[in-house]
């Protein structure tokens, strides 16, 4: 029997499917590595490939707006957010901006980086596991074992993240981009959110927005959390103003090296460096 042919709309779902399916699944995540998959616009040949898949794994929460305009077979579509639809987070503002090759876009009305909460990620994995086991019941035992291993790894990540964030309770947090809502809720992180890009120079207007967002009169350390390594000039400018910087990569796209869990481990390692006063070391 041929492998299950599985297409996904982001990398976290692809990773989960790869872990569960192992050698019995062919998992394809076709978005280029230099775009945010949430705003990627597939070519006609990409959509045709999705149409031919056995399973199409969706993130839900309004993720990948191209889906509303594409004709895809409903029989193979798996919305991995169904089980926690009542836990989705609405966003108060529909702000448009530009970043990367995908250009101008809006973050919409619902926060969609659900996989940053390991509890929700585990529910997404469960939906994937169930769909795969239903499609290939003869492989259920192997899928079950791989799924259990994945859940164990997600639980370990959750524990490590909780310990890391617990060390930052006295640090004032500023989130550079509105992608951390589920992470904030999961670990009870308070902080204001800006609309900055790591590869764009900070402007005077940005500095003004930072001053408005931060409690500049509060004692203690102040930390800006970035999606990716910011420009060195951005780090330096913030440091001169009394702000440290740290990268917490949401991992929506496939990393250049490693995988989803090693990427999350790297995020946690960088958070732990904050505790040790090394947050302003630039990533190599």
PDB file of N, CA and C in Angstrom, residues 5-56:
ATOM      1  N   UNK A   5      -0.320  10.332   1.620  1.00  0.00           N
ATOM      2  CA  UNK A   5       0.241  11.576   1.097  1.00  0.00           C
ATOM      3  C   UNK A   5      -0.452  12.722   1.832  1.00  0.00           C
ATOM      4  N   UNK A   6       0.314  13.431   2.641  1.00  0.00           N
ATOM      5  CA  UNK A   6      -0.243  14.429   3.549  1.00  0.00           C
ATOM      6  C   UNK A   6       0.347  15.795   3.232  1.00  0.00           C
ATOM      7  N   UNK A   7      -0.526  16.767   3.015  1.00  0.00           N
ATOM      8  CA  UNK A   7      -0.104  18.155   2.821  1.00  0.00           C
ATOM      9  C   UNK A   7      -0.532  18.974   4.037  1.00  0.00           C
ATOM     10  N   UNK A   8       0.297  19.927   4.418  1.00  0.00           N
ATOM     11  CA  UNK A   8      -0.009  20.767   5.570  1.00  0.00           C
ATOM     12  C   UNK A   8       0.132  22.236   5.204  1.00  0.00           C
ATOM     13  N   UNK A   9      -0.421  23.102   6.061  1.00  0.00           N
ATOM     14  CA  UNK A   9      -0.365  24.551   5.804  1.00  0.00           C
ATOM     15  C   UNK A   9       0.715  25.251   6.610  1.00  0.00           C
ATOM     16  N   UNK A  10       1.360  24.534   7.530  1.00  0.00           N
ATOM     17  CA  UNK A  10       2.489  25.127   8.242  1.00  0.00           C
ATOM     18  C   UNK A  10       3.430  24.020   8.706  1.00  0.00           C
ATOM     19  N   UNK A  11       4.571  24.441   9.205  1.00  0.00           N
ATOM     20  CA  UNK A  11       5.586  23.463   9.599  1.00  0.00           C
ATOM     21  C   UNK A  11       5.236  22.682  10.865  1.00  0.00           C
ATOM     22  N   UNK A  12       4.689  23.305  11.924  1.00  0.00           N
ATOM     23  CA  UNK A  12       4.365  22.500  13.103  1.00  0.00           C
ATOM     24  C   UNK A  12       3.467  21.304  12.789  1.00  0.00           C
ATOM     25  N   UNK A  13       2.484  21.490  11.937  1.00  0.00           N
ATOM     26  CA  UNK A  13       1.618  20.369  11.563  1.00  0.00           C
ATOM     27  C   UNK A  13       2.391  19.323  10.778  1.00  0.00           C
ATOM     28  N   UNK A  14       3.297  19.770   9.917  1.00  0.00           N
ATOM     29  CA  UNK A  14       4.119  18.827   9.156  1.00  0.00           C
ATOM     30  C   UNK A  14       4.995  18.014  10.096  1.00  0.00           C
ATOM     31  N   UNK A  15       5.578  18.671  11.075  1.00  0.00           N
ATOM     32  CA  UNK A  15       6.427  17.962  12.034  1.00  0.00           C
ATOM     33  C   UNK A  15       5.627  16.894  12.777  1.00  0.00           C
ATOM     34  N   UNK A  16       4.445  17.250  13.243  1.00  0.00           N
ATOM     35  CA  UNK A  16       3.622  16.291  13.969  1.00  0.00           C
ATOM     36  C   UNK A  16       3.258  15.097  13.094  1.00  0.00           C
ATOM     37  N   UNK A  17       2.883  15.386  11.853  1.00  0.00           N
ATOM     38  CA  UNK A  17       2.519  14.298  10.940  1.00  0.00           C
ATOM     39  C   UNK A  17       3.722  13.408  10.641  1.00  0.00           C
ATOM     40  N   UNK A  18       4.894  14.017  10.500  1.00  0.00           N
ATOM     41  CA  UNK A  18       6.108  13.238  10.262  1.00  0.00           C
ATOM     42  C   UNK A  18       6.425  12.349  11.453  1.00  0.00           C
ATOM     43  N   UNK A  19       6.253  12.883  12.644  1.00  0.00           N
ATOM     44  CA  UNK A  19       6.532  12.089  13.845  1.00  0.00           C
ATOM     45  C   UNK A  19       5.578  10.910  13.959  1.00  0.00           C
ATOM     46  N   UNK A  20       4.301  11.155  13.699  1.00  0.00           N
ATOM     47  CA  UNK A  20       3.303  10.105  13.862  1.00  0.00           C
ATOM     48  C   UNK A  20       3.370   9.096  12.727  1.00  0.00           C
ATOM     49  N   UNK A  21       3.526   9.583  11.505  1.00  0.00           N
ATOM     50  CA  UNK A  21       3.498   8.707  10.337  1.00  0.00           C
ATOM     51  C   UNK A  21       4.784   7.965  10.077  1.00  0.00           C
ATOM     52  N   UNK A  22       5.906   8.581  10.460  1.00  0.00           N
ATOM     53  CA  UNK A  22       7.187   7.934  10.226  1.00  0.00           C
ATOM     54  C   UNK A  22       7.367   7.544   8.768  1.00  0.00           C
ATOM     55  N   UNK A  23       7.864   6.350   8.531  1.00  0.00           N
ATOM     56  CA  UNK A  23       8.148   5.887   7.173  1.00  0.00           C
ATOM     57  C   UNK A  23       6.887   5.549   6.394  1.00  0.00           C
ATOM     58  N   UNK A  24       5.739   5.579   7.060  1.00  0.00           N
ATOM     59  CA  UNK A  24       4.489   5.213   6.398  1.00  0.00           C
ATOM     60  C   UNK A  24       3.733   6.424   5.854  1.00  0.00           C
ATOM     61  N   UNK A  25       4.297   7.605   5.964  1.00  0.00           N
ATOM     62  CA  UNK A  25       3.616   8.810   5.484  1.00  0.00           C
ATOM     63  C   UNK A  25       4.582   9.671   4.693  1.00  0.00           C
ATOM     64  N   UNK A  26       4.078  10.259   3.630  1.00  0.00           N
ATOM     65  CA  UNK A  26       4.830  11.240   2.852  1.00  0.00           C
ATOM     66  C   UNK A  26       4.214  12.601   3.151  1.00  0.00           C
ATOM     67  N   UNK A  27       4.926  13.391   3.933  1.00  0.00           N
ATOM     68  CA  UNK A  27       4.395  14.664   4.411  1.00  0.00           C
ATOM     69  C   UNK A  27       5.037  15.797   3.621  1.00  0.00           C
ATOM     70  N   UNK A  28       4.187  16.628   3.037  1.00  0.00           N
ATOM     71  CA  UNK A  28       4.676  17.732   2.199  1.00  0.00           C
ATOM     72  C   UNK A  28       4.152  19.051   2.749  1.00  0.00           C
ATOM     73  N   UNK A  29       5.088  19.951   2.991  1.00  0.00           N
ATOM     74  CA  UNK A  29       4.765  21.329   3.368  1.00  0.00           C
ATOM     75  C   UNK A  29       5.425  22.213   2.319  1.00  0.00           C
ATOM     76  N   UNK A  30       4.665  22.685   1.320  1.00  0.00           N
ATOM     77  CA  UNK A  30       5.280  23.272   0.122  1.00  0.00           C
ATOM     78  C   UNK A  30       5.646  24.744   0.190  1.00  0.00           C
ATOM     79  N   UNK A  31       5.296  25.450   1.253  1.00  0.00           N
ATOM     80  CA  UNK A  31       5.596  26.881   1.294  1.00  0.00           C
ATOM     81  C   UNK A  31       7.109  27.114   1.279  1.00  0.00           C
ATOM     82  N   UNK A  32       7.583  28.117   0.552  1.00  0.00           N
ATOM     83  CA  UNK A  32       9.021  28.434   0.539  1.00  0.00           C
ATOM     84  C   UNK A  32       9.521  28.791   1.936  1.00  0.00           C
ATOM     85  N   UNK A  33      10.799  28.609   2.130  1.00  0.00           N
ATOM     86  CA  UNK A  33      11.364  28.848   3.449  1.00  0.00           C
ATOM     87  C   UNK A  33      11.482  30.301   3.847  1.00  0.00           C
ATOM     88  N   UNK A  34      11.322  31.227   2.894  1.00  0.00           N
ATOM     89  CA  UNK A  34      11.518  32.642   3.208  1.00  0.00           C
ATOM     90  C   UNK A  34      10.212  33.409   3.357  1.00  0.00           C
ATOM     91  N   UNK A  35       9.098  32.703   3.557  1.00  0.00           N
ATOM     92  CA  UNK A  35       7.822  33.388   3.729  1.00  0.00           C
ATOM     93  C   UNK A  35       7.172  32.945   5.038  1.00  0.00           C
ATOM     94  N   UNK A  36       6.243  33.757   5.509  1.00  0.00           N
ATOM     95  CA  UNK A  36       5.393  33.358   6.622  1.00  0.00           C
ATOM     96  C   UNK A  36       4.261  32.529   6.018  1.00  0.00           C
ATOM     97  N   UNK A  37       4.152  31.243   6.353  1.00  0.00           N
ATOM     98  CA  UNK A  37       3.141  30.393   5.715  1.00  0.00           C
ATOM     99  C   UNK A  37       1.707  30.887   5.905  1.00  0.00           C
ATOM    100  N   UNK A  38       1.468  31.656   6.951  1.00  0.00           N
ATOM    101  CA  UNK A  38       0.114  32.161   7.179  1.00  0.00           C
ATOM    102  C   UNK A  38      -0.346  33.063   6.048  1.00  0.00           C
ATOM    103  N   UNK A  39       0.613  33.737   5.381  1.00  0.00           N
ATOM    104  CA  UNK A  39       0.270  34.707   4.348  1.00  0.00           C
ATOM    105  C   UNK A  39       0.781  34.312   2.973  1.00  0.00           C
ATOM    106  N   UNK A  40       1.282  33.106   2.868  1.00  0.00           N
ATOM    107  CA  UNK A  40       1.743  32.581   1.586  1.00  0.00           C
ATOM    108  C   UNK A  40       0.566  32.431   0.627  1.00  0.00           C
ATOM    109  N   UNK A  41       0.805  32.752  -0.641  1.00  0.00           N
ATOM    110  CA  UNK A  41      -0.202  32.577  -1.683  1.00  0.00           C
ATOM    111  C   UNK A  41       0.291  31.507  -2.654  1.00  0.00           C
ATOM    112  N   UNK A  42      -0.239  30.291  -2.570  1.00  0.00           N
ATOM    113  CA  UNK A  42       0.260  29.202  -3.422  1.00  0.00           C
ATOM    114  C   UNK A  42      -0.051  29.420  -4.890  1.00  0.00           C
ATOM    115  N   UNK A  43       0.799  28.858  -5.739  1.00  0.00           N
ATOM    116  CA  UNK A  43       0.585  28.878  -7.177  1.00  0.00           C
ATOM    117  C   UNK A  43      -0.447  27.809  -7.543  1.00  0.00           C
ATOM    118  N   UNK A  44      -1.026  27.898  -8.750  1.00  0.00           N
ATOM    119  CA  UNK A  44      -2.024  26.885  -9.160  1.00  0.00           C
ATOM    120  C   UNK A  44      -1.508  25.459  -9.057  1.00  0.00           C
ATOM    121  N   UNK A  45      -0.222  25.250  -9.378  1.00  0.00           N
ATOM    122  CA  UNK A  45       0.310  23.893  -9.295  1.00  0.00           C
ATOM    123  C   UNK A  45       0.401  23.412  -7.843  1.00  0.00           C
ATOM    124  N   UNK A  46       0.579  24.339  -6.898  1.00  0.00           N
ATOM    125  CA  UNK A  46       0.589  23.966  -5.486  1.00  0.00           C
ATOM    126  C   UNK A  46      -0.806  23.519  -5.044  1.00  0.00           C
ATOM    127  N   UNK A  47      -1.813  24.275  -5.466  1.00  0.00           N
ATOM    128  CA  UNK A  47      -3.183  23.922  -5.096  1.00  0.00           C
ATOM    129  C   UNK A  47      -3.568  22.576  -5.699  1.00  0.00           C
ATOM    130  N   UNK A  48      -3.129  22.320  -6.927  1.00  0.00           N
ATOM    131  CA  UNK A  48      -3.400  21.022  -7.550  1.00  0.00           C
ATOM    132  C   UNK A  48      -2.777  19.899  -6.723  1.00  0.00           C
ATOM    133  N   UNK A  49      -1.587  20.125  -6.192  1.00  0.00           N
ATOM    134  CA  UNK A  49      -0.939  19.109  -5.367  1.00  0.00           C
ATOM    135  C   UNK A  49      -1.723  18.883  -4.071  1.00  0.00           C
ATOM    136  N   UNK A  50      -2.219  19.955  -3.480  1.00  0.00           N
ATOM    137  CA  UNK A  50      -3.074  19.803  -2.294  1.00  0.00           C
ATOM    138  C   UNK A  50      -4.314  18.976  -2.640  1.00  0.00           C
ATOM    139  N   UNK A  51      -4.904  19.237  -3.771  1.00  0.00           N
ATOM    140  CA  UNK A  51      -6.123  18.522  -4.167  1.00  0.00           C
ATOM    141  C   UNK A  51      -5.894  17.018  -4.308  1.00  0.00           C
ATOM    142  N   UNK A  52      -4.671  16.625  -4.612  1.00  0.00           N
ATOM    143  CA  UNK A  52      -4.354  15.209  -4.813  1.00  0.00           C
ATOM    144  C   UNK A  52      -3.920  14.501  -3.531  1.00  0.00           C
ATOM    145  N   UNK A  53      -3.854  15.237  -2.424  1.00  0.00           N
ATOM    146  CA  UNK A  53      -3.400  14.654  -1.167  1.00  0.00           C
ATOM    147  C   UNK A  53      -4.466  13.742  -0.561  1.00  0.00           C
ATOM    148  N   UNK A  54      -4.019  12.779   0.231  1.00  0.00           N
ATOM    149  CA  UNK A  54      -4.958  11.952   0.989  1.00  0.00           C
ATOM    150  C   UNK A  54      -5.525  12.729   2.174  1.00  0.00           C
ATOM    151  N   UNK A  55      -4.664  13.495   2.821  1.00  0.00           N
ATOM    152  CA  UNK A  55      -5.078  14.321   3.949  1.00  0.00           C
ATOM    153  C   UNK A  55      -4.493  15.721   3.784  1.00  0.00           C
ATOM    154  N   UNK A  56      -5.279  16.732   4.141  1.00  0.00           N
ATOM    155  CA  UNK A  56      -4.820  18.119   4.160  1.00  0.00           C
ATOM    156  C   UNK A  56      -4.993  18.618   5.583  1.00  0.00           C
TER     157      UNK A  56
END
